[in-house]
Short mmCIF file of C-alpha atoms in Angstrom, two decimals:
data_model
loop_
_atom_site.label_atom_id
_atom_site.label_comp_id
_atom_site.label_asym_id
_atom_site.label_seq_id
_atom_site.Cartn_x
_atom_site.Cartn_y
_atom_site.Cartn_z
CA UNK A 23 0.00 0.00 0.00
CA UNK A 24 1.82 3.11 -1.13
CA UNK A 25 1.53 5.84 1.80
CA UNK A 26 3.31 9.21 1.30
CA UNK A 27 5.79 10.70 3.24
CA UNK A 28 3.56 13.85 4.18
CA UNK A 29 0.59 11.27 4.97
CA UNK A 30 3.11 9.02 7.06
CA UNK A 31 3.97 12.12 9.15
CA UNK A 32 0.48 13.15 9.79
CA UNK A 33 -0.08 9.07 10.99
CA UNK A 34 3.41 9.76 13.17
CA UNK A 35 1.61 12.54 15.02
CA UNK A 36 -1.23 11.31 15.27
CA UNK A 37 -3.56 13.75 13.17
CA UNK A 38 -3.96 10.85 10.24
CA UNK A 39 -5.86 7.63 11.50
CA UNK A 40 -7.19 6.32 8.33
CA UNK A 41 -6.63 6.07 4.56
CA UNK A 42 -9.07 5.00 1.88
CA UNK A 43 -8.46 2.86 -1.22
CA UNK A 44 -10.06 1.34 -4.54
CA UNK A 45 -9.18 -2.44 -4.63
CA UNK A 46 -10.81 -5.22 -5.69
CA UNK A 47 -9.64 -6.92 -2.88
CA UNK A 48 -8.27 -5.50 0.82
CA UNK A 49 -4.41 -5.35 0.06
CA UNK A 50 -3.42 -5.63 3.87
CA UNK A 51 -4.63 -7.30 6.61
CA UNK A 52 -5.26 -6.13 10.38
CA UNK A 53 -2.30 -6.76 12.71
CA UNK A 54 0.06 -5.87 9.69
CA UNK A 55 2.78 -3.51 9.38
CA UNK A 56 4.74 -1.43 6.83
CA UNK A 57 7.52 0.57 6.78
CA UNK A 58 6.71 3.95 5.56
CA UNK A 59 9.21 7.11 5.56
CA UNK A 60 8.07 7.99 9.06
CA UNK A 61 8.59 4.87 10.74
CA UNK A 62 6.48 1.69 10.99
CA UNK A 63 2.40 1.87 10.27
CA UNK A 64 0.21 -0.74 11.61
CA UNK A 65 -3.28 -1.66 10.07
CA UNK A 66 -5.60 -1.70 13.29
CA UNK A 67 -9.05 -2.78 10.30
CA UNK A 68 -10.02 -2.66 7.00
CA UNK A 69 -13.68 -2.30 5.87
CA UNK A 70 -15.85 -1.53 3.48
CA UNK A 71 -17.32 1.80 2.57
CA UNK A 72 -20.81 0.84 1.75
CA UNK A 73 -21.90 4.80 0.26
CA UNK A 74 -18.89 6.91 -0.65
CA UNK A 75 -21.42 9.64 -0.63
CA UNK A 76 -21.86 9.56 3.45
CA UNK A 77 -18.76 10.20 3.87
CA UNK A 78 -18.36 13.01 6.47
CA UNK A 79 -15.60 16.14 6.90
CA UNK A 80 -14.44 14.74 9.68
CA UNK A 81 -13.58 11.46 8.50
CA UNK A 82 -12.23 12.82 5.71
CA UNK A 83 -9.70 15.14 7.56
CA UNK A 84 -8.74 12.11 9.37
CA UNK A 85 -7.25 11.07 6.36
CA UNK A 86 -5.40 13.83 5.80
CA UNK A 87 -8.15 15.32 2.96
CA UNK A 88 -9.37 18.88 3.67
CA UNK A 89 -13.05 17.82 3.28
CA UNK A 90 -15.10 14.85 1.83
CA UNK A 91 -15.87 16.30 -1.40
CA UNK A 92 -11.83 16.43 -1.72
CA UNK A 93 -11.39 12.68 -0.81
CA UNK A 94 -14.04 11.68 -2.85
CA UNK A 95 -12.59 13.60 -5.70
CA UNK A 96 -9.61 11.70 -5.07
CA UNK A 97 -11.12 8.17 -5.19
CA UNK A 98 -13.28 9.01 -8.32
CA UNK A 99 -11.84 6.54 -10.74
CA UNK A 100 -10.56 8.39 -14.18
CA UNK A 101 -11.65 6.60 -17.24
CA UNK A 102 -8.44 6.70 -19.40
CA UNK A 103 -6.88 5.18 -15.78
CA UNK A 104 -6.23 1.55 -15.83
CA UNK A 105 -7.18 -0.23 -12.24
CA UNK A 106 -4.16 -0.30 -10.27
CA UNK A 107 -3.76 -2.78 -7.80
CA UNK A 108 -1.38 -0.15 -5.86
CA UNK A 109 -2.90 2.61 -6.11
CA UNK A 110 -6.07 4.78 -4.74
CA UNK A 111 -8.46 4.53 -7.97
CA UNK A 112 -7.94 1.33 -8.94
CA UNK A 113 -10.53 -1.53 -8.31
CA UNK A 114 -14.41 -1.49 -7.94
CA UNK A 115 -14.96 -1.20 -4.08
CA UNK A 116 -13.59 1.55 -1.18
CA UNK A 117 -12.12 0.65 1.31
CA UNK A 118 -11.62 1.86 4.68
CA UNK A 119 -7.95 1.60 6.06
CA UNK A 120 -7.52 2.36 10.26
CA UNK A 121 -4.32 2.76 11.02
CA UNK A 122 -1.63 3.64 13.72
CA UNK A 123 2.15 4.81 13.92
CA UNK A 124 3.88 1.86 15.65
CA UNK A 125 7.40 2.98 15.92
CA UNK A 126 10.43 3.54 14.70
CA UNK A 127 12.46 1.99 11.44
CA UNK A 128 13.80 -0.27 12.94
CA UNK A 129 16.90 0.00 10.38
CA UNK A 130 17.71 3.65 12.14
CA UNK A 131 19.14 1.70 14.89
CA UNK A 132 20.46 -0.68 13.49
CA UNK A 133 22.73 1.32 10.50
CA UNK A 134 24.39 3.45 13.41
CA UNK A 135 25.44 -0.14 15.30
CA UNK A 136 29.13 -1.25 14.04
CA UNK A 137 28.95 -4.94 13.60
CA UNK A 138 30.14 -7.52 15.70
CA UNK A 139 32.62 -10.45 14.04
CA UNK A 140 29.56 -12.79 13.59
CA UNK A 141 27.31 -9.62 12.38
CA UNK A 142 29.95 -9.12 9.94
CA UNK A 143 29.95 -12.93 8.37
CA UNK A 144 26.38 -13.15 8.44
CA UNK A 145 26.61 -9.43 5.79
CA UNK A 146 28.73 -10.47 3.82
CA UNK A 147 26.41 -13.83 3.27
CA UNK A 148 23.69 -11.36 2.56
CA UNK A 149 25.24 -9.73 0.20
CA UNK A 150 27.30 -12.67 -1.70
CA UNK A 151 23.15 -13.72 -2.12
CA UNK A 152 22.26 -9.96 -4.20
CA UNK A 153 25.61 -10.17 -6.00
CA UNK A 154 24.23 -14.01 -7.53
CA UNK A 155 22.59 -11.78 -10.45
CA UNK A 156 23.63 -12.36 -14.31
CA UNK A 157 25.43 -8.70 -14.24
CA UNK A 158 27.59 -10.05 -11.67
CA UNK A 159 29.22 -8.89 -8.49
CA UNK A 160 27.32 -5.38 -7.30
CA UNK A 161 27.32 -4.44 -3.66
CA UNK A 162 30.98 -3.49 -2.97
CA UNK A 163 31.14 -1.19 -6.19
CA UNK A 164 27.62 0.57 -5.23
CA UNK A 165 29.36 0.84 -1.20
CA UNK A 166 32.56 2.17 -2.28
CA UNK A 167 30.89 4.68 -4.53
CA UNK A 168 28.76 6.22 -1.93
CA UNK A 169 32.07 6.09 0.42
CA UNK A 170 33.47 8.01 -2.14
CA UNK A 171 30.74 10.47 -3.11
CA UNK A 172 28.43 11.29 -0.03
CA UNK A 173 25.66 13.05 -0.57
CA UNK A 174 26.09 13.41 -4.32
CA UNK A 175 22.82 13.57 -6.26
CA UNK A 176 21.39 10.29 -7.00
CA UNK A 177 21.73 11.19 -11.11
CA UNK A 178 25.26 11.90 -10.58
CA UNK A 179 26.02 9.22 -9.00
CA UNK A 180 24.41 6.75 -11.69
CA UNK A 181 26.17 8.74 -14.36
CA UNK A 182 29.18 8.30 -12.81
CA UNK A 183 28.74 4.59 -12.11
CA UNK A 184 27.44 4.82 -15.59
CA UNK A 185 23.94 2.82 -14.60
CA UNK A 186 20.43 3.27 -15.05
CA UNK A 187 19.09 5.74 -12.33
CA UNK A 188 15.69 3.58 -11.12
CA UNK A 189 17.42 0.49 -11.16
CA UNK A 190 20.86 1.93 -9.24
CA UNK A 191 18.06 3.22 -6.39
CA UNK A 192 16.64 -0.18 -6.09
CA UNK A 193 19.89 -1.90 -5.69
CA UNK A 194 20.32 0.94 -2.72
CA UNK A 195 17.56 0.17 -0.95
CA UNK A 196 18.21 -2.84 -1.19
CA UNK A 197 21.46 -2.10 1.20
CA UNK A 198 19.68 0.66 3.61
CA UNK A 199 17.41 -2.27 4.20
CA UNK A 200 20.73 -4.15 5.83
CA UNK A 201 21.56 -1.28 7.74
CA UNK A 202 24.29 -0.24 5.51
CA UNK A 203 23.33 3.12 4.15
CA UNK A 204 21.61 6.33 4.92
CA UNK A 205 19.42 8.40 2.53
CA UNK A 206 18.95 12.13 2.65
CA UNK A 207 17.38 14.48 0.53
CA UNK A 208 19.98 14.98 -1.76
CA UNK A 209 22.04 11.48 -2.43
CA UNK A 210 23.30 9.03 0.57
CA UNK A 211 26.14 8.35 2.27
CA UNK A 212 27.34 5.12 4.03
CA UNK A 213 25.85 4.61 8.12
CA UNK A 214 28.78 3.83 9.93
CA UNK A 215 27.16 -0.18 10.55
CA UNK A 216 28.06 0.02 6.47
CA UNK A 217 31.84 1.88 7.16
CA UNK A 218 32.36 -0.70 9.57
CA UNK A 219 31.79 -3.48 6.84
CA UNK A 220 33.82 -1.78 4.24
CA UNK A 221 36.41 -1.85 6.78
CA UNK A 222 36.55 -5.11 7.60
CA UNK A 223 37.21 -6.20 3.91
CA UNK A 224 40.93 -7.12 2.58
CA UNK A 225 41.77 -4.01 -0.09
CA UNK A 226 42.08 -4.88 -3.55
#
């Protein structure tokens, strides 16, 4: 379920409690979490909206929508708009999403912890796995570039890796996910759990 940064904020303080969706189907279940830009979500229920219509202001502005007539606006399907089993205006039925902030990413804590010796082995088995692609070997490149250019802009940098940008910011994510690297507005640098692990390798 795709949930903006300015929507996960307003679930982090508390001012968003709910979300509402077009699927065909419920996409998450209660008791679930996601990781969202301000921390972890949790799905407290998920029903349906029998009459989009009765929909009140005040349910509506607890989904972050100024009034109803906005959200439903925003959950009228558009006709040259193929369903989209992602996003808001795909699928037939509306659905009502409560949620909660739960805490934390938990990868915060974790990229600022420097490894211990077994830490270390089990990364490096993590990563041999994402380097098993047909390209070949990836992770230590990507690393050492973002060593070597902190907080360069993410086009640069794939220019100067000389890779495609969307798939270069996959592979990254891929590595914040381990703890390894931090993101900021403008490019990314290495957390020191990920300076650490460069570290520990023999040069070459």
């Amino acid at each position: 379920m795709l949930i903006s940064k300015v929507v996960a904020e307003g679930i982090r303080d508390g001012r968003i409690t709910a979300q509402y969706r077009r699927w065909d189907a419920p996409r998450v279940k209660p008791g679930s979490t996601q990781l969202t830009a301000a921390g972890v979500v949790r799905f407290t229920r998920v029903a349906k909206v029998a009459d989009v219509d009765r929909i009140s202001d005040r349910a509506a502005r607890a989904a972050g929508m100024k009034d109803a007539a906005a959200l439903r606006r925003a959950l009228t399907p558009k006709p040259d708009r193929k369903p989209s089993e992602r996003g808001s205006k795909g699928g037939h039925t509306v659905y009502r999403i409560n949620l909660e902030w739960a805490g934390e990413d938990p990868r915060i804590a974790l990229r600022a912890q420097v490894p211990t010796r077994d830490e270390l082995t089990e990364i490096a088995g993590r990563l041999d796995r994402l380097d098993r692609r047909p390209s070949g070997p990836w992770t230590r490149d990507i690393l050492e570039w973002i060593r070597d250019n902190p907080q360069v802009v993410s086009k640069e940098l794939a220019a100067i890796r000389g890779v495609e940008l969307l798939p270069m910011k996959v592979d990254i994510r891929k590595l914040k996910a381990l703890g390894l690297t931090i993101s900021h507005d403008v490019g990314y640098e290495l957390s020191p759990r990920g300076a650490a692990y460069l570290d520990s390798l023999p040069p070459r």
